[in-house]
Amino acid sequence: MYTQGLDSPGREALHASSPDTAALEARFQARVDADEKIEPKDWMPEGYRQTLIRQISQHAHSEVVGMLPEGNWITRAPTLRRKAVLIAKVQDEGGHGMYLYSAAETLGISRDQMMAQLLSGAAKYSSIFNYPTPTWADVGAIGWLVDGAAIMNQIPICRCSYGPYARAMVRICREESFHQRQGFEIMMTLARGTPEQRRMAQDALNRWWWPALMMFGPSDAESRHTAQSMRWKIKRFTNDELRQQFVDITVPQARFLGLEIPDPHLRWDEASQHYVFGPIDWAEFQQVLKGNGPCNRERLEARRRAYEQGRWVREAALAHAEKQRQRAAQAA
Amino acid sequence: MNEKEWPLFEVFVRSRSGLEHKHVGSVHAADARMAIEHARDVYTRRQEGVSIWVVRSSDITASDPAEADAFFEPARDKVYRHPTFYSIPDEVKNL
Ligand SMILES: [Fe+2]
Ligand SMILES: [Fe+2]
């Protein structure tokens, strides 16, 4: 995961440009239009750089914070197989965060700056990770729905105009597919289990369905910067297009499981060949984004604690490296 | 957050013997030894590599993309460096 279409160009994108800049911008846009990739040292408009820094770092933060809800179940996974799988999945998410921080750093922001933005609460991350995971079925629902929505969001970014982001995304997408399949397998096991297990699966679907739809970000009418991101080929589809695609492929999967999507308005529309779904509670979405979701405080607290408790390790490793360097210099 | 950041290393992975090392991304580490271990955990969780190189990012000197046109210009008009430049009759074989 997990961009959320929260990306917005900053004010720097709007300032008047000099004739020189105008020519550079025209050349830049021509390269993007010709599907050429933009690489780190190439000239790029400041707005493009800032939009990417914001989007890639938010995406990285989401991967890292995203380890927490599932990490909650590592010590209590029901079997050794499930536990090994869950550890591998959570480790992958950490790796995704690292690929993305590394891609963002090529744009001139440091890892420390990004970390500071996350820990101070200034940076956003995907709203989905501010929901709790009270039962084992949540691990299944997250893999199936959250990673499923993430894949839908991320596949188009593999063709993003910025080379390092596109390459990181290719790597990530290759790894996401196992995440979704292991989640679906958990749901399948529960759905075919005892009545309690079936209830647990349904309950998890009830709680994750709407937050998963919100992962695609505000509706197209609300997201003002989609057009610019599309012109720059950072974005290829609108939030609503991706959300619709997700609903269309997920509803039949729920049917297969014998579970019910918690939406009384949901119906198949023969004319458009799409599912029509009910209204999304955007007030809830805004609240979670603002920091008032069920777990926002807990998640940031966990990241801050990890950062503080790791401080002595980072310092000791640097001191050790410095000592080794001096010894080697003396011996030479 | 005023501490010193671990330096950045660029990572190159040889995916199997017979192939060259290829740039895959970067990692932070206190030293080169640790950078190799981090690179293994970050970039080869699915046996993507049999060998890793790391080099401090600050030690890389790169050509300037803004100068790329002029810099690579000398090769542009030397089409005679390619075999297709020469026309040889079809009846001549093995050439
Ligand atoms: Fe991920
Ligand atoms: Fe994932």
XYZ file of C-alpha atoms and ligand atoms in Angstrom:
429
model
C 0.000 0.000 0.000
C -0.970 2.665 -0.060
C -1.410 6.024 -1.641
C -4.760 7.549 -1.030
C -5.060 10.252 -3.676
C -4.224 12.768 -0.967
C -1.421 14.130 -3.091
C -1.804 17.810 -3.855
C 0.712 20.117 -5.467
C 1.930 22.773 -3.078
C 1.842 26.509 -3.576
C 5.242 26.394 -5.254
C 3.533 24.835 -8.267
C 1.487 27.941 -8.802
C 4.036 30.749 -8.857
C 4.566 32.588 -12.118
C 7.397 31.174 -14.186
C 10.096 33.054 -16.065
C 10.444 32.627 -19.864
C 13.375 30.246 -19.272
C 11.317 28.123 -16.916
C 8.431 28.146 -19.372
C 10.673 26.631 -22.053
C 11.991 24.030 -19.633
C 8.466 23.212 -18.552
C 7.334 22.789 -22.128
C 10.243 20.442 -22.804
C 9.511 18.526 -19.629
C 5.846 18.101 -20.524
C 6.798 16.965 -24.023
C 9.006 14.262 -22.547
C 6.199 13.134 -20.230
C 3.715 13.151 -23.120
C 6.111 10.978 -25.124
C 6.111 8.473 -22.217
C 9.761 9.120 -21.453
C 10.736 8.508 -17.842
C 11.981 11.366 -15.688
C 15.088 10.488 -13.677
C 16.393 12.046 -10.438
C 18.878 14.564 -11.817
C 16.687 15.661 -14.754
C 15.132 19.107 -14.690
C 11.573 19.000 -13.354
C 9.019 21.624 -12.312
C 9.102 22.337 -8.596
C 5.424 21.399 -8.321
C 6.141 17.980 -9.839
C 8.957 17.422 -7.363
C 6.880 18.504 -4.371
C 3.857 16.464 -5.436
C 6.017 13.374 -5.762
C 7.805 13.937 -2.467
C 4.462 14.248 -0.738
C 2.881 11.263 -2.466
C 5.856 8.895 -2.200
C 6.567 9.739 1.437
C 2.886 9.346 2.390
C 2.962 6.046 0.612
C 6.121 4.991 2.486
C 4.641 6.037 5.840
C 1.525 4.003 5.057
C 3.590 0.871 4.466
C 5.449 1.341 7.730
C 2.429 2.216 9.876
C 0.584 -0.559 8.045
C 2.770 -3.128 9.808
C 1.118 -2.308 13.143
C -2.479 -3.568 12.796
C -1.316 -6.957 11.498
C 1.744 -7.103 13.721
C -0.797 -7.220 16.536
C -1.564 -10.852 15.576
C 1.923 -12.287 15.016
C 2.215 -13.731 18.508
C -1.318 -15.161 18.385
C -1.581 -16.562 14.859
C -3.544 -19.818 15.067
C -0.908 -22.098 13.484
C 2.820 -22.080 12.809
C 2.112 -21.830 9.069
C -0.113 -18.776 9.526
C 2.474 -17.225 11.792
C 5.344 -17.699 9.325
C 3.181 -16.264 6.538
C 2.118 -13.269 8.614
C 5.703 -12.484 9.613
C 6.752 -12.630 5.945
C 3.879 -10.372 4.952
C 4.575 -7.782 7.618
C 8.269 -7.868 6.734
C 7.369 -7.224 3.090
C 5.406 -4.119 4.127
C 8.475 -2.857 5.966
C 10.472 -3.526 2.791
C 7.912 -1.599 0.719
C 8.391 1.344 3.037
C 12.162 1.140 2.489
C 11.870 1.003 -1.345
C 9.653 4.071 -1.233
C 11.721 6.129 1.200
C 14.675 5.349 -1.030
C 12.737 6.575 -4.109
C 11.655 9.770 -2.300
C 15.233 10.498 -1.265
C 16.228 10.798 -4.933
C 14.047 13.947 -5.021
C 16.152 15.730 -2.438
C 14.405 15.047 0.872
C 16.293 13.124 3.563
C 15.096 10.033 5.408
C 15.361 11.979 8.663
C 13.149 14.774 7.375
C 10.488 12.279 6.332
C 10.706 10.479 9.664
C 10.347 13.809 11.480
C 7.234 14.631 9.441
C 5.676 11.282 10.301
C 6.464 11.421 14.003
C 5.323 15.031 14.435
C 1.987 14.152 12.850
C 2.598 16.581 9.969
C 2.674 13.837 7.327
C -0.387 11.850 6.371
C -0.629 8.118 5.889
C -3.482 5.966 4.655
C -6.576 6.264 6.863
C -7.125 2.496 6.781
C -4.411 1.777 9.349
C -6.197 3.705 12.042
C -8.757 0.932 12.472
C -8.264 -1.791 15.099
C -7.746 -5.529 14.561
C -9.677 -7.161 17.420
C -10.029 -10.643 15.857
C -7.975 -13.060 13.767
C -10.444 -12.611 10.903
C -9.201 -9.038 10.603
C -5.879 -10.401 9.354
C -7.788 -12.213 6.606
C -9.930 -9.180 5.782
C -6.891 -6.892 5.609
C -5.028 -9.153 3.188
C -8.083 -9.669 1.018
C -9.547 -6.135 1.022
C -6.813 -3.729 2.079
C -4.036 -5.317 0.040
C -6.575 -5.875 -2.733
C -7.414 -2.169 -2.813
C -3.708 -1.384 -2.600
C -2.970 -3.510 -5.664
C -5.708 -1.734 -7.599
C -4.209 1.613 -6.628
C -0.622 0.620 -7.241
C -0.627 -1.201 -10.559
C -1.145 2.014 -12.567
C 1.709 3.667 -10.638
C 4.100 1.081 -12.137
C 3.807 3.285 -15.269
C 4.321 6.558 -13.395
C 6.479 9.125 -15.208
C 9.047 9.264 -12.400
C 11.521 6.393 -12.884
C 12.486 5.566 -9.271
C 8.845 5.586 -8.111
C 7.756 3.405 -11.044
C 10.563 0.909 -10.400
C 9.789 0.710 -6.674
C 6.167 0.114 -7.587
C 6.993 -2.783 -9.934
C 8.866 -4.458 -7.102
C 6.019 -3.843 -4.655
C 3.285 -5.080 -6.974
C 5.175 -8.332 -7.533
C 5.047 -8.918 -3.775
C 1.484 -7.777 -3.069
C -0.218 -10.629 -4.831
C 0.775 -13.129 -2.140
C -0.547 -10.739 0.500
C -3.990 -10.705 -1.012
C -4.108 -14.440 -1.637
C -3.060 -15.373 1.898
C -5.784 -13.047 3.215
C -8.433 -14.561 1.001
C -7.317 -18.027 2.079
C -7.825 -17.080 5.737
C -11.313 -15.756 4.925
C -12.098 -18.939 2.988
C -11.025 -21.135 5.898
C -13.187 -19.162 8.315
C -16.151 -18.986 5.930
C -16.110 -22.773 5.626
C -15.592 -23.293 9.352
C -17.886 -23.389 12.367
C -20.823 -20.955 12.683
C -18.709 -18.832 15.054
C -15.874 -18.697 12.542
C -18.309 -17.702 9.798
C -19.705 -14.973 12.046
C -16.177 -13.763 12.706
C -15.450 -13.541 8.970
C -18.684 -11.636 8.321
C -17.999 -9.270 11.201
C -14.544 -8.479 9.831
C -15.983 -7.825 6.355
C -18.591 -5.531 7.930
C -15.915 -3.471 9.619
C -13.367 -3.316 6.764
C -15.570 -2.870 3.706
C -16.239 0.863 3.928
C -12.779 1.862 5.151
C -11.363 -0.156 2.217
C -13.488 1.855 -0.245
C -12.219 5.061 1.368
C -8.643 3.976 0.604
C -9.094 5.259 -2.942
C -9.354 8.783 -1.591
C -11.980 11.509 -1.933
C -14.462 11.335 -4.795
C -13.406 12.893 -8.092
C -15.657 15.899 -7.500
C -13.681 16.649 -4.316
C -10.119 15.943 -5.404
C -9.043 19.081 -7.217
C -5.525 18.052 -8.153
C -6.251 14.898 -10.061
C -6.058 16.710 -13.425
C -2.519 18.007 -12.856
C -1.295 14.633 -11.562
C -2.771 12.987 -14.643
C -1.084 15.496 -16.956
C 2.214 14.662 -15.257
C 1.420 10.943 -15.508
C 1.825 10.439 -11.803
C -1.753 9.263 -11.753
C -3.429 7.277 -14.519
C -6.960 6.756 -13.235
C -9.207 8.830 -11.005
C -10.086 7.798 -7.460
C -13.666 6.934 -8.433
C -12.596 4.844 -11.419
C -10.311 2.730 -9.242
C -12.915 2.415 -6.506
C -15.494 1.179 -9.016
C -13.041 -1.349 -10.414
C -12.374 -2.620 -6.882
C -16.080 -3.045 -6.090
C -16.671 -4.837 -9.390
C -14.029 -7.482 -8.765
C -14.549 -7.862 -5.012
C -18.316 -8.393 -4.836
C -18.147 -11.750 -6.665
C -15.317 -12.835 -4.344
C -17.523 -12.103 -1.327
C -20.322 -14.113 -2.957
C -17.931 -17.010 -3.373
C -17.175 -16.865 0.333
C -20.900 -16.788 1.103
C -20.433 -13.471 2.909
C -22.585 -10.413 2.557
C -21.274 -6.973 1.585
C -22.591 -4.559 4.254
C -24.311 -2.246 1.775
C -28.118 -2.330 1.366
C -27.850 -0.205 -1.802
C -25.484 -2.573 -3.592
C -26.881 -3.890 -6.885
C -25.707 -4.956 -10.312
C -26.515 -2.443 -13.028
C -27.064 -4.196 -16.326
C -26.870 -1.001 -18.400
C -23.461 0.167 -17.187
C -22.161 -3.365 -16.446
C -21.020 -2.175 -13.023
C -22.122 -2.591 -9.431
C -23.873 0.429 -7.970
C -22.998 0.976 -4.335
C -24.328 3.162 -1.534
C -22.980 6.519 -0.357
C -19.640 6.633 1.460
C -19.497 8.334 4.846
C -16.959 11.038 3.983
C -17.402 12.695 7.367
C -15.882 9.582 8.942
C -13.047 9.656 6.403
C -12.253 13.295 7.230
C -12.304 12.566 10.954
C -9.853 9.683 10.594
C -7.581 11.808 8.395
C -7.661 14.593 10.951
C -6.327 12.219 13.571
C -9.583 11.249 15.260
C -9.893 7.657 14.043
C -10.101 4.786 16.524
C -6.317 4.127 16.540
C -4.546 7.274 15.242
C -3.001 8.095 18.582
C -1.941 4.529 19.273
C -0.286 4.158 15.844
C 1.782 7.334 16.103
C 2.647 6.492 19.688
C 4.002 3.100 18.549
C 6.134 4.717 15.819
C 7.504 7.330 18.233
C 8.342 4.681 20.819
C 10.153 2.570 18.220
C 12.097 5.628 17.104
C 13.112 6.625 20.613
C 13.934 3.108 21.767
C 16.075 2.555 18.687
C 18.064 5.746 19.173
C 20.866 4.185 21.220
C 21.283 1.423 18.619
C 21.656 3.961 15.803
C 24.169 5.967 17.803
C 26.159 2.940 18.938
C 26.374 1.569 15.377
C 27.719 4.897 14.114
C 30.256 5.103 16.955
C 31.388 1.543 16.230
C 31.758 2.269 12.507
C 33.805 5.372 13.313
C 36.068 3.404 15.652
C 36.620 0.725 13.022
C 37.458 3.392 10.461
C 40.031 4.993 12.756
C 41.626 1.635 13.579
C 41.937 0.784 9.915
C 43.502 4.183 9.229
C 46.055 3.668 12.016
C 46.962 0.182 10.834
C 47.559 1.423 7.297
C 15.711 14.878 15.685
C 19.188 16.383 15.577
C 21.119 13.170 15.406
C 23.477 12.246 12.611
C 21.866 10.184 9.872
C 23.371 6.865 8.833
C 25.030 7.365 5.434
C 23.252 6.324 2.244
C 24.538 3.414 0.136
C 23.506 2.523 -3.409
C 22.782 -1.179 -3.845
C 23.661 -3.368 -6.846
C 22.475 -6.964 -7.086
C 23.632 -9.802 -9.341
C 20.466 -11.826 -9.822
C 22.313 -14.987 -10.897
C 25.818 -15.880 -11.900
C 26.510 -14.953 -15.480
C 24.627 -11.662 -15.217
C 26.001 -8.249 -14.270
C 25.206 -6.428 -11.029
C 22.296 -4.073 -11.482
C 21.280 -1.021 -9.469
C 18.174 -1.759 -7.364
C 17.890 1.121 -4.894
C 19.538 2.351 -1.733
C 19.774 1.673 2.004
C 21.013 3.550 5.038
C 23.615 1.856 7.233
C 26.350 2.739 9.701
C 28.985 1.106 7.500
C 29.408 -0.949 4.337
C 29.165 -4.291 6.140
C 25.806 -3.355 7.626
C 24.676 -1.910 4.289
C 25.150 -5.339 2.717
C 23.032 -6.978 5.407
C 20.308 -4.363 5.050
C 20.417 -4.716 1.270
C 19.925 -8.474 1.650
C 16.860 -7.969 3.861
C 15.371 -5.196 1.741
C 16.132 -6.309 -1.817
C 16.567 -10.113 -1.813
C 13.763 -11.567 0.334
C 12.795 -13.868 -2.543
C 16.194 -15.050 -3.725
C 16.543 -12.143 -6.137
C 20.297 -12.220 -5.819
C 23.493 -14.241 -5.449
C 25.805 -11.276 -4.915
C 25.465 -7.710 -3.625
C 27.623 -4.621 -4.067
C 27.138 -1.479 -2.029
C 28.835 1.863 -2.555
C 28.400 5.092 -0.657
C 26.065 7.319 -2.658
C 28.378 10.268 -2.047
C 31.189 8.386 -3.824
C 29.330 8.175 -7.130
C 30.234 10.652 -9.856
C 27.605 10.904 -12.585
C 27.393 12.548 -15.972
C 25.181 15.622 -16.066
C 21.758 14.931 -17.636
C 21.476 18.586 -18.686
C 24.622 18.083 -20.795
C 23.588 14.687 -22.120
C 22.930 15.862 -25.688
C 26.320 17.484 -26.130
C 28.121 14.836 -24.121
C 26.901 11.897 -26.184
C 26.897 13.846 -29.457
C 30.238 12.446 -30.766
C 28.634 9.017 -31.301
C 25.634 10.356 -33.169
C 27.102 10.775 -36.678
C 29.137 7.579 -36.694
C 26.603 5.277 -38.265
C 29.474 3.366 -39.895
C 30.061 1.751 -36.510
C 26.978 -0.388 -37.142
C 26.963 -3.420 -39.450
C 23.774 -2.289 -41.220
C 25.730 0.684 -42.676
C 27.340 -1.611 -45.261
C 25.386 -2.985 -48.188
C 26.515 -6.418 -49.302
C 24.794 -8.354 -52.103
C 22.378 -11.045 -50.945
C 24.273 -13.835 -52.694
C 27.251 -13.349 -50.433
C 26.725 -15.697 -47.487
C 28.027 -15.856 -43.944
C 28.891 -12.190 -43.668
Fe 2.771 -3.033 0.787
Fe 0.766 -5.688 1.185
